[in-house]
Coordinates of C-alpha atoms in Angstrom, one line a residue:
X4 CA -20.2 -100.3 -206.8
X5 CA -20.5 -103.7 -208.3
X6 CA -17.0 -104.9 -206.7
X7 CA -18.1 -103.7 -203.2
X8 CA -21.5 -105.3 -203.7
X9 CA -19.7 -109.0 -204.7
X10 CA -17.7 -108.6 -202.1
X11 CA -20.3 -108.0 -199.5
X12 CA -22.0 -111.0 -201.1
X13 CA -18.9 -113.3 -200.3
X14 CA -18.7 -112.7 -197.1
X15 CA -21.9 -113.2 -196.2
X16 CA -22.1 -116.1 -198.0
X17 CA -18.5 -117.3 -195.9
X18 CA -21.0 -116.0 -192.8
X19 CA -23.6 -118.3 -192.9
X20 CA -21.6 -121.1 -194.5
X21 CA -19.9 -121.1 -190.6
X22 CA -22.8 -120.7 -189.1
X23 CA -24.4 -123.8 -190.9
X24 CA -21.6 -125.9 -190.3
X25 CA -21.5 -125.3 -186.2
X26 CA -25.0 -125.2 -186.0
X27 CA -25.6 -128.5 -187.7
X28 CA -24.5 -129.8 -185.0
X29 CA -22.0 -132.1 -187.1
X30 CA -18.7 -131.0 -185.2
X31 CA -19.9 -128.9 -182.2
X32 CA -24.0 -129.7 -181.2
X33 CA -23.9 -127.5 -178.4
X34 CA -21.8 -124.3 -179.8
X35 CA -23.5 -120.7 -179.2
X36 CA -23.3 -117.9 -181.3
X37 CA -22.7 -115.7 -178.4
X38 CA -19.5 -118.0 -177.4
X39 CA -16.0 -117.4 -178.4
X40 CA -15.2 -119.6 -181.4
X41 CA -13.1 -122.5 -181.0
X42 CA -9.3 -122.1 -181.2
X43 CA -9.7 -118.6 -181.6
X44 CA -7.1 -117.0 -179.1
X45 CA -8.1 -114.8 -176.2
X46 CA -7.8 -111.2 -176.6
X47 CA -5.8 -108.9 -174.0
X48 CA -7.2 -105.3 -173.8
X49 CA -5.0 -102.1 -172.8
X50 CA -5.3 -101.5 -169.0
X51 CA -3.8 -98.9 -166.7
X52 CA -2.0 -99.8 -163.6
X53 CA -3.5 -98.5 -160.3
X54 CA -5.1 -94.9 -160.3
X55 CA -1.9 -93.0 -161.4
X56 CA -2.5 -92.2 -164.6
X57 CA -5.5 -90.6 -163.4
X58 CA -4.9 -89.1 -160.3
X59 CA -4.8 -85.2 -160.3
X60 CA -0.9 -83.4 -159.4
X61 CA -1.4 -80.4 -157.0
X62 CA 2.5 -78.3 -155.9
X63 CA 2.0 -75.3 -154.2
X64 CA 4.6 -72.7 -155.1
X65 CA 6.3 -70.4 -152.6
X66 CA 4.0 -67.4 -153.3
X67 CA 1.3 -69.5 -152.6
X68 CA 0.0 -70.0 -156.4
X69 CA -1.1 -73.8 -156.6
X70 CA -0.5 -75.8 -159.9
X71 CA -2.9 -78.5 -160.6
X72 CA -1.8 -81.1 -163.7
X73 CA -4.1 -84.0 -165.1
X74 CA -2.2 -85.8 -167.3
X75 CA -4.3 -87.3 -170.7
X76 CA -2.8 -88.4 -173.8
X77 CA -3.2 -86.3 -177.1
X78 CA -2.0 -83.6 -178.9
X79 CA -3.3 -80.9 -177.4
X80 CA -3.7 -79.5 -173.9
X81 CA -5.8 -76.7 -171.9
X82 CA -3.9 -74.6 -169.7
X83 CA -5.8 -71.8 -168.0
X84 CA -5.7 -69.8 -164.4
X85 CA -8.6 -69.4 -162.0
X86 CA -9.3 -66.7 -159.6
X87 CA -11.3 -67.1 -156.3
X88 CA -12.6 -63.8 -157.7
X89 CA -16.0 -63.0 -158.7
X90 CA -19.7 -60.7 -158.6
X91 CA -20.2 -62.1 -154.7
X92 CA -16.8 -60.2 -154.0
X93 CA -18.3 -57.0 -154.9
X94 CA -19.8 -55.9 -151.4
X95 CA -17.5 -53.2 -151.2
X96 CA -17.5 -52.1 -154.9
X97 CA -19.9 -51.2 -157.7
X98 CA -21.5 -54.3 -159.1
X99 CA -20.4 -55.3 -162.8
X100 CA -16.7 -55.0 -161.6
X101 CA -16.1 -59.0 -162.9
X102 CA -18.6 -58.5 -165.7
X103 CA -15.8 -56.3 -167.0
X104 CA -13.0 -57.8 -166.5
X105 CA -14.3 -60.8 -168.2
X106 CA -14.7 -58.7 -171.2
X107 CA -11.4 -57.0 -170.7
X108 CA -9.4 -60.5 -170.5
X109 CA -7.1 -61.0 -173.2
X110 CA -6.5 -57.5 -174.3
X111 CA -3.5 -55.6 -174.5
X112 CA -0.8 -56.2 -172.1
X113 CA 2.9 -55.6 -171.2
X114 CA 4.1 -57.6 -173.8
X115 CA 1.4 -57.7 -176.6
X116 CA 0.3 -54.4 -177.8
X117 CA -3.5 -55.6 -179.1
X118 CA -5.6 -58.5 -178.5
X119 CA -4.6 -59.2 -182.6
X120 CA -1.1 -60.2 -181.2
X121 CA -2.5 -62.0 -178.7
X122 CA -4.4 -63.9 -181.4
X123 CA -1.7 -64.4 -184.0
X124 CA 0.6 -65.8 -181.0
X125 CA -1.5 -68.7 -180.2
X126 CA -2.7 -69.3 -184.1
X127 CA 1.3 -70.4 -184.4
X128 CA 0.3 -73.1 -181.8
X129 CA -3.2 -73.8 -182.9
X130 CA -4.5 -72.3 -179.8
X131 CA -7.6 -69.9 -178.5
X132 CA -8.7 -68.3 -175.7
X133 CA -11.6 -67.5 -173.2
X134 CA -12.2 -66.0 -170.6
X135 CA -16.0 -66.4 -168.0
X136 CA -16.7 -65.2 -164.9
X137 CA -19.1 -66.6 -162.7
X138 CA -20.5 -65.4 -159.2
X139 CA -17.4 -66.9 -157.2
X140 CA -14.8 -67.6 -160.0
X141 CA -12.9 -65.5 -162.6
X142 CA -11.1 -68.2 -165.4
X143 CA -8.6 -67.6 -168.0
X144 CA -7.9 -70.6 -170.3
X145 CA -6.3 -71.3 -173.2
X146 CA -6.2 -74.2 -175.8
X147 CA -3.3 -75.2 -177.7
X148 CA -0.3 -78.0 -178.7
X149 CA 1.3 -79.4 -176.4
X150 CA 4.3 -77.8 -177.4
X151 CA 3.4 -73.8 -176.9
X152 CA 3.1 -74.7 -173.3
X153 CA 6.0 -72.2 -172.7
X154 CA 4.0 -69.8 -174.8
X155 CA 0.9 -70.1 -173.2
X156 CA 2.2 -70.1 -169.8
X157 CA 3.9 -66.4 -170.4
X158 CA 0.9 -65.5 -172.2
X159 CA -1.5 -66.1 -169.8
X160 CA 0.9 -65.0 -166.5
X161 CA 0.7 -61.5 -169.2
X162 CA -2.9 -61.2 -169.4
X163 CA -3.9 -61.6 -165.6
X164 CA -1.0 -59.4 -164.3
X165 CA -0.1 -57.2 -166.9
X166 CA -3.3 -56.2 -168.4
X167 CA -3.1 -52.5 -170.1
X168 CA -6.6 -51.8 -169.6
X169 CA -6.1 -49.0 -172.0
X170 CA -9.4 -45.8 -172.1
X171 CA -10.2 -47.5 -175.4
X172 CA -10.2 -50.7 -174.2
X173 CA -12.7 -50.0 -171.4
X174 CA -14.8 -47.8 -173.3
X175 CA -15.1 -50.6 -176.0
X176 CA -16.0 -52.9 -172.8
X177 CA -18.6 -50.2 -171.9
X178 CA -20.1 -50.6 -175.7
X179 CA -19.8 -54.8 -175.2
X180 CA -22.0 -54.7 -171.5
X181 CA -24.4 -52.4 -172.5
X182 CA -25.2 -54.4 -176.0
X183 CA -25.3 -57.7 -173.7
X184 CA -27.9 -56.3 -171.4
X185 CA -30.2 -55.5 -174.1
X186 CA -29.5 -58.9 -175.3
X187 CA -30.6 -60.6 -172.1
X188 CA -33.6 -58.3 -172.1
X189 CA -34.7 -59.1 -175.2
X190 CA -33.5 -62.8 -175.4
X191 CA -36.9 -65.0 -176.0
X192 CA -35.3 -67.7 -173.3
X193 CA -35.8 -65.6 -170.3
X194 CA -33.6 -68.5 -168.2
X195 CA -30.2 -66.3 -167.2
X196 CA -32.3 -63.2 -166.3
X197 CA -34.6 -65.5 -164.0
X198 CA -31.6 -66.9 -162.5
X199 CA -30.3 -63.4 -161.5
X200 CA -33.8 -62.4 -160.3
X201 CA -34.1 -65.9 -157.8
X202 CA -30.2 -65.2 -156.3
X203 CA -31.4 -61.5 -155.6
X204 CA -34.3 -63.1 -154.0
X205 CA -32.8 -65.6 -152.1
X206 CA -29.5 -63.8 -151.1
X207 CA -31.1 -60.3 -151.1
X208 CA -27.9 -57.7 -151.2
X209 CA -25.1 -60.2 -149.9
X210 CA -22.6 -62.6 -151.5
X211 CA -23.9 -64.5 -154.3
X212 CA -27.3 -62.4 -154.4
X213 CA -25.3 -59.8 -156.1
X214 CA -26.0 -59.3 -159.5
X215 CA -23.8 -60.8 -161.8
X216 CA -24.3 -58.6 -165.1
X217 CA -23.6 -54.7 -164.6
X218 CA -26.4 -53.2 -163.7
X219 CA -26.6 -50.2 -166.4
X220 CA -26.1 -47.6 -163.6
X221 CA -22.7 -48.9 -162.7
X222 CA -21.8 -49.2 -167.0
X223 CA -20.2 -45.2 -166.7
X224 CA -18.9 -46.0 -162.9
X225 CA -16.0 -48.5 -164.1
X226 CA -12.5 -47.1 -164.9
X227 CA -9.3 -47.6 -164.6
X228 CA -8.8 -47.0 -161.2
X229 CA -11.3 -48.8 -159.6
X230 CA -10.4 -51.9 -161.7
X231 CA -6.9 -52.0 -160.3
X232 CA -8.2 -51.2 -156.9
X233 CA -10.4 -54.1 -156.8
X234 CA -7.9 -56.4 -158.8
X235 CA -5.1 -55.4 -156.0
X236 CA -6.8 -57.3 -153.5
X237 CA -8.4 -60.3 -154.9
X238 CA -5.8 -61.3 -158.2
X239 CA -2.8 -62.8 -155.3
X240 CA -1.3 -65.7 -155.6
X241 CA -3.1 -67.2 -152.4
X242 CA -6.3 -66.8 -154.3
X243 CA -5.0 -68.5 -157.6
X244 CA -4.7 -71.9 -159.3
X245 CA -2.7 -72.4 -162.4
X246 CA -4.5 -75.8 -164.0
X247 CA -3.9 -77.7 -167.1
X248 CA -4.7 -80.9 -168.8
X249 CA -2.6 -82.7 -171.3
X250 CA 1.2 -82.2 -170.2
X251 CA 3.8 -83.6 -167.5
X252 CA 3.0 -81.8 -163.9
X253 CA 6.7 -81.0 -163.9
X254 CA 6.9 -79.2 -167.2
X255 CA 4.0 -77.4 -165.6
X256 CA 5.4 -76.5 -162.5
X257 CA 9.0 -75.3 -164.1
X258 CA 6.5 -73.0 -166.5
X259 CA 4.7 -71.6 -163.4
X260 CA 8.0 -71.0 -161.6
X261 CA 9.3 -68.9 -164.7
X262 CA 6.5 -66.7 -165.1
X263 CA 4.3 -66.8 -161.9
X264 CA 6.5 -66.6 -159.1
X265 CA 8.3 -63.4 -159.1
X266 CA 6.0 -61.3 -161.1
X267 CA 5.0 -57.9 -160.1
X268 CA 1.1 -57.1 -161.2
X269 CA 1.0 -53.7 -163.0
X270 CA -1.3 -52.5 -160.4
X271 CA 1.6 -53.0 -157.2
X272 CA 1.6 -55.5 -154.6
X273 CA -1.7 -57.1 -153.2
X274 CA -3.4 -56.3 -150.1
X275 CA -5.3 -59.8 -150.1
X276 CA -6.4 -58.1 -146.0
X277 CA -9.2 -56.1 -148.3
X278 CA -11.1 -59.5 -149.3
X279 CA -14.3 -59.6 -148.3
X280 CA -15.0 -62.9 -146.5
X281 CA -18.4 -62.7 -146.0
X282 CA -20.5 -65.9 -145.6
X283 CA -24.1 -65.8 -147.9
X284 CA -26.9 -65.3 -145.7
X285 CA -30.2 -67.1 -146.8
X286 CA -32.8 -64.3 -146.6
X287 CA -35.5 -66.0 -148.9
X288 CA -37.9 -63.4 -150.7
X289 CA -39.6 -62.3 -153.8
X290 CA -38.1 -60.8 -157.2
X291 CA -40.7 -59.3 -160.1
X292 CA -40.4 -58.0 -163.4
X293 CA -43.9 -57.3 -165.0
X294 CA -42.2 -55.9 -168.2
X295 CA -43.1 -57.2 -171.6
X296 CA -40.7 -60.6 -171.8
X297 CA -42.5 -61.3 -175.4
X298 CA -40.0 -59.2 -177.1
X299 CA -37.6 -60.6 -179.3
X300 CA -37.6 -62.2 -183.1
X301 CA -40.7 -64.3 -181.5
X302 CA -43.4 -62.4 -179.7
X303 CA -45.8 -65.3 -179.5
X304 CA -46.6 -66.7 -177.3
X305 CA -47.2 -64.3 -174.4
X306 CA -45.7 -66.6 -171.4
X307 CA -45.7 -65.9 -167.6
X308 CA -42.2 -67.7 -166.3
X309 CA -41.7 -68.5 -162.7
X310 CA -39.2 -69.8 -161.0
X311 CA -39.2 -71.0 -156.9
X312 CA -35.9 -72.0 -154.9
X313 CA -35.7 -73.3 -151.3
X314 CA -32.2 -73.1 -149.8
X315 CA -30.1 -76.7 -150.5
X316 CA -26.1 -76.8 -149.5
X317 CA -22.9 -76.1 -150.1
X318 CA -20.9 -78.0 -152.4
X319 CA -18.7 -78.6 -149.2
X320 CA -20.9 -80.3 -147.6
X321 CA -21.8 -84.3 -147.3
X322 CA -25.1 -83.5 -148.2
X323 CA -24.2 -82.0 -152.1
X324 CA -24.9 -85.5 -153.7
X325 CA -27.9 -86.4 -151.8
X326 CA -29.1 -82.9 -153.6
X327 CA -27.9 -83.7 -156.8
X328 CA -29.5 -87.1 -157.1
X329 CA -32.6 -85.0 -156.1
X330 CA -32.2 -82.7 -159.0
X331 CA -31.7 -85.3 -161.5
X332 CA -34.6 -87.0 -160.8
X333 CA -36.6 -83.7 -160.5
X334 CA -34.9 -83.1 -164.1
X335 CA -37.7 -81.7 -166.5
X336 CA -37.3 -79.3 -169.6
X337 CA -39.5 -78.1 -172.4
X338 CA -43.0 -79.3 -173.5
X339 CA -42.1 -80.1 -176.7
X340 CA -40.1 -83.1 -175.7
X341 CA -42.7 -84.1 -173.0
X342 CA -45.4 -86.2 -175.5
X343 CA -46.3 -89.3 -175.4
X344 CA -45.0 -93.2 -174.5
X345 CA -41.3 -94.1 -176.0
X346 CA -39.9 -90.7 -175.6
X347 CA -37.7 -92.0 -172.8
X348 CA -38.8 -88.9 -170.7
X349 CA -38.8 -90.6 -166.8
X350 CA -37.9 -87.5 -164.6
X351 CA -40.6 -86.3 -162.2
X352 CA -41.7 -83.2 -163.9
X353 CA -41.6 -84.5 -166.8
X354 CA -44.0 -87.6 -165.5
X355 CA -46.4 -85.5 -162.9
X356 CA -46.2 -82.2 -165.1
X357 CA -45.4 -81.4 -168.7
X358 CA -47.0 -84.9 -169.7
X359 CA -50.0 -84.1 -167.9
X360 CA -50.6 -80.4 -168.1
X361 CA -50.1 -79.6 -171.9
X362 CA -51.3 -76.2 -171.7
X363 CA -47.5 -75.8 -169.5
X364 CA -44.5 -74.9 -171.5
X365 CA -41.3 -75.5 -169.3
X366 CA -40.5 -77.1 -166.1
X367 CA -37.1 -77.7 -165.9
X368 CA -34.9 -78.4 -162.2
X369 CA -31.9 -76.1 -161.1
X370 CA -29.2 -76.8 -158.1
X371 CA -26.9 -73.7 -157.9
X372 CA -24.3 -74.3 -155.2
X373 CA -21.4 -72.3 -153.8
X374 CA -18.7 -72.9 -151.0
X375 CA -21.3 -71.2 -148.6
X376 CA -24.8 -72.2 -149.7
X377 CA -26.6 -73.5 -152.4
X378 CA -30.2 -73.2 -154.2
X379 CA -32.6 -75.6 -155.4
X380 CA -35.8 -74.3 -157.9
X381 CA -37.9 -75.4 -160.9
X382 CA -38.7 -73.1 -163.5
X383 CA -41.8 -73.2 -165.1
X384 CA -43.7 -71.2 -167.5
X385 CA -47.3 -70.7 -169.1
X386 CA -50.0 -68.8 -170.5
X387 CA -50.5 -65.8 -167.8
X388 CA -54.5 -66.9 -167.0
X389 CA -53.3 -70.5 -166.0
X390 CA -50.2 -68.6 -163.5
X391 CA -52.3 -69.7 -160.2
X392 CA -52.4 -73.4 -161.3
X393 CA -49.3 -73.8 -162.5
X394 CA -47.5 -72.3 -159.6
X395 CA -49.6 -75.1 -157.2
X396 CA -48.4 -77.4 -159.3
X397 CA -45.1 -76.3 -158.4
X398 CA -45.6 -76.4 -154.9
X399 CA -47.0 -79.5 -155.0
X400 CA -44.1 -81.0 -157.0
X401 CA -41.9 -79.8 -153.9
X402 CA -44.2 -81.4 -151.1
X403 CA -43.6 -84.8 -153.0
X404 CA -40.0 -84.4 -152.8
X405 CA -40.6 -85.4 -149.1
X406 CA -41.9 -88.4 -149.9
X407 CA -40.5 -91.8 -150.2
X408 CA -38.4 -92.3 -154.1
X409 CA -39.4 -95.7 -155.9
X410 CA -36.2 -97.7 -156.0
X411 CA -36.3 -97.8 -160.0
X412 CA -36.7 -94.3 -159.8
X413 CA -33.7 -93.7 -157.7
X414 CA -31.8 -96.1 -159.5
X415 CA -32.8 -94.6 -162.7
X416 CA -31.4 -90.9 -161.4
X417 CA -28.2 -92.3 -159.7
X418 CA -27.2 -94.0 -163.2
X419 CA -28.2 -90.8 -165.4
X420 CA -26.2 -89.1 -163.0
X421 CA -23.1 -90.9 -163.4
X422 CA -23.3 -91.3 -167.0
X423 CA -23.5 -87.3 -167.4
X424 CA -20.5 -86.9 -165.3
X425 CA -18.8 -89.2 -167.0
X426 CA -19.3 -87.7 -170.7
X427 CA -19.0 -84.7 -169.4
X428 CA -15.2 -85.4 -168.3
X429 CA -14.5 -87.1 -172.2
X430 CA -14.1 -83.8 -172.8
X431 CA -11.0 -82.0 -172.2
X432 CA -11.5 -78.1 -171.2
X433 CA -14.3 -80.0 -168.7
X434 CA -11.7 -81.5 -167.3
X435 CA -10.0 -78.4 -166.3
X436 CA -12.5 -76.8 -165.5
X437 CA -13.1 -79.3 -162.8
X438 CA -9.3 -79.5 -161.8
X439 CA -9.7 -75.7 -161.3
X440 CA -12.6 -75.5 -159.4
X441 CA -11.4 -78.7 -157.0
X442 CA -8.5 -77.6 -156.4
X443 CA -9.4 -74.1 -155.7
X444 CA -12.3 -74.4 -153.3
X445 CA -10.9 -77.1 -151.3
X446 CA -6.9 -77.5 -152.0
X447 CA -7.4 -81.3 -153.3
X448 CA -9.7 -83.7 -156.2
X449 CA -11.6 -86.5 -156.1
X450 CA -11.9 -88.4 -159.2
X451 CA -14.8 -89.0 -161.2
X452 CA -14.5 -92.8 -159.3
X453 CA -14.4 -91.8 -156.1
X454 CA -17.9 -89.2 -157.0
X455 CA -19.2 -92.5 -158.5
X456 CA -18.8 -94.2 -155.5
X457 CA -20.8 -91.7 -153.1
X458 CA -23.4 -91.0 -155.6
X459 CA -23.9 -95.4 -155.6
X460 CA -24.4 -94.9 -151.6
X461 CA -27.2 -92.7 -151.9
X462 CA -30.6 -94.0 -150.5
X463 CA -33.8 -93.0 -150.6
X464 CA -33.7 -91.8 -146.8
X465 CA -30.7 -89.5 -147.3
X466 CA -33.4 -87.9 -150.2
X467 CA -36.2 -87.7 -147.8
X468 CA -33.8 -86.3 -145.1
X469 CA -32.0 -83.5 -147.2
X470 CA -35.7 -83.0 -148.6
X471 CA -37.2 -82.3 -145.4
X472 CA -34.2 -79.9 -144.0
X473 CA -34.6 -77.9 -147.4
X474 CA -38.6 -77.1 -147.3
X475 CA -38.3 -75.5 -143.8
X476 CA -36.6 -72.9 -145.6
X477 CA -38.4 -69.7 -146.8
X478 CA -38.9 -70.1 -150.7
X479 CA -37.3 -67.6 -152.9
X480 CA -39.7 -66.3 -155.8
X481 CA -38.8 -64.9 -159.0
X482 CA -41.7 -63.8 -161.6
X483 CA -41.5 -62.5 -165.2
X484 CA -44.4 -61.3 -167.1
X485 CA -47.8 -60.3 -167.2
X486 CA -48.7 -61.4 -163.1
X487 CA -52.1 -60.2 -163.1
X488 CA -52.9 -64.0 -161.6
X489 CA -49.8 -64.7 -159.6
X490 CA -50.5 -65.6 -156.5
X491 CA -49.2 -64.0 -153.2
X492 CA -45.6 -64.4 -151.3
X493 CA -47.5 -65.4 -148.4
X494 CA -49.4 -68.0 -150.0
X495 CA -46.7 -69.6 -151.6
X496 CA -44.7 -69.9 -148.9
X497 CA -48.2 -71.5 -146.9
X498 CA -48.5 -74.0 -150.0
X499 CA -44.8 -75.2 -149.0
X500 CA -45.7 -75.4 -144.9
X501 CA -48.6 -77.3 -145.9
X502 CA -49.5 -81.2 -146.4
X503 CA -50.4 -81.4 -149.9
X504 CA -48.7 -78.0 -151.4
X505 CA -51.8 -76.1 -152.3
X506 CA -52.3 -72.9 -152.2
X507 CA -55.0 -71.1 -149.7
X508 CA -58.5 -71.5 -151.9
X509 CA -59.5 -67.8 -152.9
X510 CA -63.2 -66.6 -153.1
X511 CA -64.0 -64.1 -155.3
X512 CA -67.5 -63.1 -156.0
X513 CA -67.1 -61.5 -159.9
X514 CA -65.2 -63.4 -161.8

């Protein structure tokens, strides 16, 4: 301790010797501390040539697979295979069909006999696995060295195709979905449950307003059977992307052309003429659940949570960054971050609500958006004799949308914008994930540049014009809790026609 503490001594000493001496002014009057020092030579940083060591590798195969390669330096690499599969594609089936499948992913298969094996395979390479399912995409990825690419590859060409999807297996899965709906029901963060509830409203019965957990009548409806008659027509190559980050595109492609090409799934050959193509129809509407959301290790406090959507975009669409610039700045999130000045909170709800309603809990922005359509909504919650107010507020917050965005503010939501997208994509499964989904949906990428440069072209009047288009859309409701004070679908949706977003005044003569 006392060496390190001499030491420090020296050099600070040697520090402000240096300084004194070109500060006198003796040798160099005008010398800045913030200017290189004299004689000292320039440094030369690392740089990378053009955009090709960042550019995204797409080679479509002769079955029609596509393989998508990003290549980033490291040990490691994520390797994984999406499906345009997912709860929207369920029109002709029993909803939960994915929900299963997600739990059924890395089970036994043709060549490993357990999900153990599975498991001890991958440990060799330092790997793991996951599989999630969302409403228009089923992924399978795996993490592991660079090395077990070969490994991985088979490995996961074995556990999309060749699944066993043995009784016990299933019946295990029916154990896993049942114990997961409780779970959401009893959850104290209501969020995912809300988000079902406003897609059901907003999409009611079509494509992405399906439900995305099993409903529990459907739990005992899921076998065998049905699995491989659904997974017949939607797990085809044509529907497929085999995606990784970390390795050589070629070494990629020769894996894929090894154990992808000629493979025969367990179930037979797919009928990809039984996919259900169905664009999502915007219905708008109303979703309620007046059960008892206070269950759970906390029970206080009792809180009524809302949540109101109006219909935004597709993610194919010119408009999707206009929308997500709108979001960010909506931003929002819990009342306990909301207090006072210095807390760095500058989004719009946080601003116009949680700092000056404290009685309010949550109000937090959302943008869902598919290939098809897309849903903007704030959440909010509070004590159930305030519901009334704090669903004007809502409406009112949506009215202003409309309005003409400060250019600090704008500038401020552009910047956090990029700077989430770009930590986002330090990380590597992120980066796969985005590879995956790109390439899926629309056959190419654009780089995190290129999304940098559109989001930088954003104005204020492509805000107030996607604003405008969105609120003459009917609103899609979603209410949890005690509603005894909610008011009506009707006059929400006359708050959001009007000038000022308040709701009709009621008259009530006991009170």
């Amino acid at each position: 301790m006392c060496q390190v503490i001499v030491i420090s001594t020296a050099v600070l000493t040697f520090g402000i010797a240096v300084y004194r001496k070109y500060s006198s002014g003796s040798r160099y009057p005008n010398i800045s501390l913030s200017a290189p020092l004299p004689g000292i030579p320039k440094p030369v940083f690392a740089s990378v040539d053009g955009h090709e060591q960042c550019e995204t590798k797409i080679t479509t195969l002769e079955n029609g697979l596509k393989v998508a390669s990003q290549n980033k330096f490291g040990q490691f690499c994520t390797v994984g295979i999406l499906v345009n599969s997912g709860s929207r594609h369920e029109t002709k089936y029993p909803s939960g069909i994915a929900h299963f499948l997600e739990k059924l992913a890395f089970s036994s298969t043709a060549q490993y006999g357990s999900k153990d094996e599975i498991l001890l395979t991958l440990e060799k390479h330092g790997g793991i696995c996951d599989c999630q399912t969302s409403r228009d995409t089923t992924m399978y990825a795996v993490s592991a060295e660079v090395k077990g690419l070969d490994t991985v590859v088979s490995l996961l060409s074995d556990a999309v195709l060749q699944p066993r999807l043995l009784d016990e297996e299933i019946e295990m899965t029916r154990m896993a979905v049942r114990f997961e709906l409780e779970d959401l029901n009893m959850r104290p963060d209501p969020e995912p449950l809300l988000t079902e509830m406003i897609h059901a409203a907003a999409y009611r019965g079509n494509t992405v307003g399906l439900p995305r957990f099993c409903p529990v009548d459907n739990v005992e409806k899921i076998d065998k059977k049905l699995l491989h008659t659904y997974l017949r027509s939607y797990y085809c190559p044509e529907r497929m992307v085999l995606a990784g980050v970390g390795i050589e595109h070629e070494q990629l492609v020769s894996c894929a052309r090894k154990y992808l090409l000629d493979v025969k799934p367990v179930w037979g050959a797919s009928t990809p003429t039984n996919v259900d193509l169905s664009v999502a129809q915007y219905t708008g509407g109303i979703v309620r659940d007046m059960s008892d959301v206070s269950l759970g290790p906390t029970p206080i406090p009792e809180l009524t949570h809302i949540m109101i959507g109006l219909e935004s975009c597709s993610f194919l669409e010119e408009d999707f960054i206009p929308f997500a610039v709108l979001n960010m700045m909506m931003g929002g999130g819990g009342s306990f971050s909301a207090g006072g000045p210095g807390k760095g909170m500058f989004t719009r709800l946080y601003l116009n609500v949680l700092n000056r309603h404290h009685w309010m809990y949550n109000a937090t922005s959302y943008h869902h958006s598919y290939e098809d359509s897309g849903l903007l909504c704030i959440h909010a919650s509070a004590d159930p004799r305030q519901v009334r107010e704090m669903v004007e507020i809502i409406t009112r917050e949506f009215i202003q949308m409309a309005g003409t965005a400060g250019e600090m503010e704008l500038a401020r939501a552009k910047t956090q914008l990029k700077s989430m997208l770009m930590m986002n994509l330090e990380s590597r499964p992120v980066i796969f994930e985005d590879v995956g989904r790109q390439v899926l949906a629309t056959g190419k990428r654009k780089l995190p540049h290129e999304l940098c440069d559109l989001i930088s072209n954003i104005t204020a009047s492509d805000i107030k014009r996607v604003t405008t288009k969105m609120l003459r859309s009917k609103p899609a409701v979603a209410a949890l809790g005690d509603l005894t004070e909610m008011p009506s679908y009707e006059h929400i949706q006359a708050a959001l026609s009007s000038k000022d977003g308040r709701l009709p005044r009621m008259y009530r003569l006991f009170r």
